[in-house]
mmCIF file of C-alpha atoms in Angstrom:
data_model
loop_
_atom_site.group_PDB
_atom_site.id
_atom_site.type_symbol
_atom_site.label_atom_id
_atom_site.label_comp_id
_atom_site.label_asym_id
_atom_site.label_seq_id
_atom_site.Cartn_x
_atom_site.Cartn_y
_atom_site.Cartn_z
ATOM 1 C CA MET A 1 13.624 -12.843 -10.239
ATOM 2 C CA PRO A 2 10.426 -10.741 -10.040
ATOM 3 C CA HIS A 3 10.072 -7.970 -7.498
ATOM 4 C CA GLN A 4 8.299 -8.938 -4.257
ATOM 5 C CA PRO A 5 6.532 -6.065 -2.504
ATOM 6 C CA GLU A 6 7.260 -5.735 1.212
ATOM 7 C CA ARG A 7 4.953 -4.585 3.982
ATOM 8 C CA SER A 8 5.605 -3.610 7.595
ATOM 9 C CA CYS A 9 3.782 -5.115 10.534
ATOM 10 C CA ARG A 10 1.654 -2.403 12.158
ATOM 11 C CA VAL A 11 2.586 -3.643 15.641
ATOM 12 C CA CYS A 12 6.265 -4.655 15.652
ATOM 13 C CA ARG A 13 7.330 -2.804 12.459
ATOM 14 C CA SER A 14 9.237 -5.783 11.047
ATOM 15 C CA LYS A 15 9.270 -6.030 7.251
ATOM 16 C CA HIS A 16 8.290 -9.146 5.316
ATOM 17 C CA PRO A 17 7.147 -9.981 1.781
ATOM 18 C CA LYS A 18 3.479 -9.094 1.302
ATOM 19 C CA SER A 19 2.614 -12.737 0.641
ATOM 20 C CA GLU A 20 3.748 -13.682 4.186
ATOM 21 C CA MET A 21 1.660 -11.002 5.921
ATOM 22 C CA THR A 22 -1.979 -11.008 7.023
ATOM 23 C CA ARG A 23 -3.978 -8.008 5.787
ATOM 24 C CA TRP A 24 -6.762 -6.453 7.869
ATOM 25 C CA THR A 25 -9.316 -3.776 6.979
ATOM 26 C CA ILE A 26 -11.982 -1.877 8.873
ATOM 27 C CA GLN A 27 -15.565 -2.725 7.888
ATOM 28 C CA ASP A 28 -18.517 -1.281 9.799
ATOM 29 C CA GLY A 29 -16.166 -0.128 12.551
ATOM 30 C CA HIS A 30 -14.664 -3.572 13.138
ATOM 31 C CA LEU A 31 -11.314 -5.033 12.153
ATOM 32 C CA VAL A 32 -11.786 -7.852 9.629
ATOM 33 C CA ARG A 33 -9.230 -10.211 8.084
ATOM 34 C CA ASP A 34 -8.898 -9.625 4.347
ATOM 35 C CA GLU A 35 -8.292 -13.177 3.109
ATOM 36 C CA HIS A 36 -7.826 -12.263 -0.572
ATOM 37 C CA GLN A 37 -6.031 -8.952 0.083
ATOM 38 C CA THR A 38 -8.420 -7.138 -2.265
ATOM 39 C CA ALA A 39 -10.895 -5.347 0.036
ATOM 40 C CA LEU A 40 -11.338 -1.615 -0.400
ATOM 41 C CA GLY A 41 -9.993 0.777 2.176
ATOM 42 C CA ARG A 42 -6.894 1.157 4.265
ATOM 43 C CA GLY A 43 -5.090 -2.098 4.910
ATOM 44 C CA TYR A 44 -3.212 -2.945 8.090
ATOM 45 C CA TYR A 45 -0.715 -5.793 8.156
ATOM 46 C CA SER A 46 0.369 -8.179 10.899
ATOM 47 C CA ASP A 47 3.098 -10.794 10.746
ATOM 48 C CA SER A 48 2.064 -13.151 13.563
ATOM 49 C CA ASP A 49 -0.895 -14.203 15.704
ATOM 50 C CA ARG A 50 0.591 -12.305 18.637
ATOM 51 C CA CYS A 51 0.735 -9.073 16.629
ATOM 52 C CA ALA A 52 -2.792 -9.698 15.300
ATOM 53 C CA GLU A 53 -4.079 -9.753 18.906
ATOM 54 C CA ILE A 54 -2.449 -6.386 19.646
ATOM 55 C CA LEU A 55 -3.389 -4.786 16.302
ATOM 56 C CA PRO A 56 -6.845 -3.431 17.302
ATOM 57 C CA LYS A 57 -5.246 -1.423 20.122
ATOM 58 C CA THR A 58 -3.022 0.396 17.606
ATOM 59 C CA ILE A 59 -5.863 1.665 15.379
ATOM 60 C CA LYS A 60 -7.632 4.783 16.647
ATOM 61 C CA THR A 61 -10.565 4.693 14.193
ATOM 62 C CA LEU A 62 -12.077 1.444 15.531
ATOM 63 C CA LYS A 63 -15.372 1.636 17.368
ATOM 64 C CA LYS A 64 -14.991 0.728 21.015
#
C-alpha cells in the first residue's frame, strides 16, 4: 500500500489524507481555491465547507 500524505485542517486541526482536503492559496491578497493543488505559495487546507467559511479569519496576511 503506497504512502498517503496527510494534512491538517487550518481551522479545526483534524488530520485527513491530502486527497480529501481542499487546498487554498493567497493570490493578489485574496484566498483562492487551488483546484489542482499545484499553485505556488503557501497552501492552507480545509476539510469541510464550514471550515472553509472560517478559514479567511485565521489568516493574518489577507487584505481586509
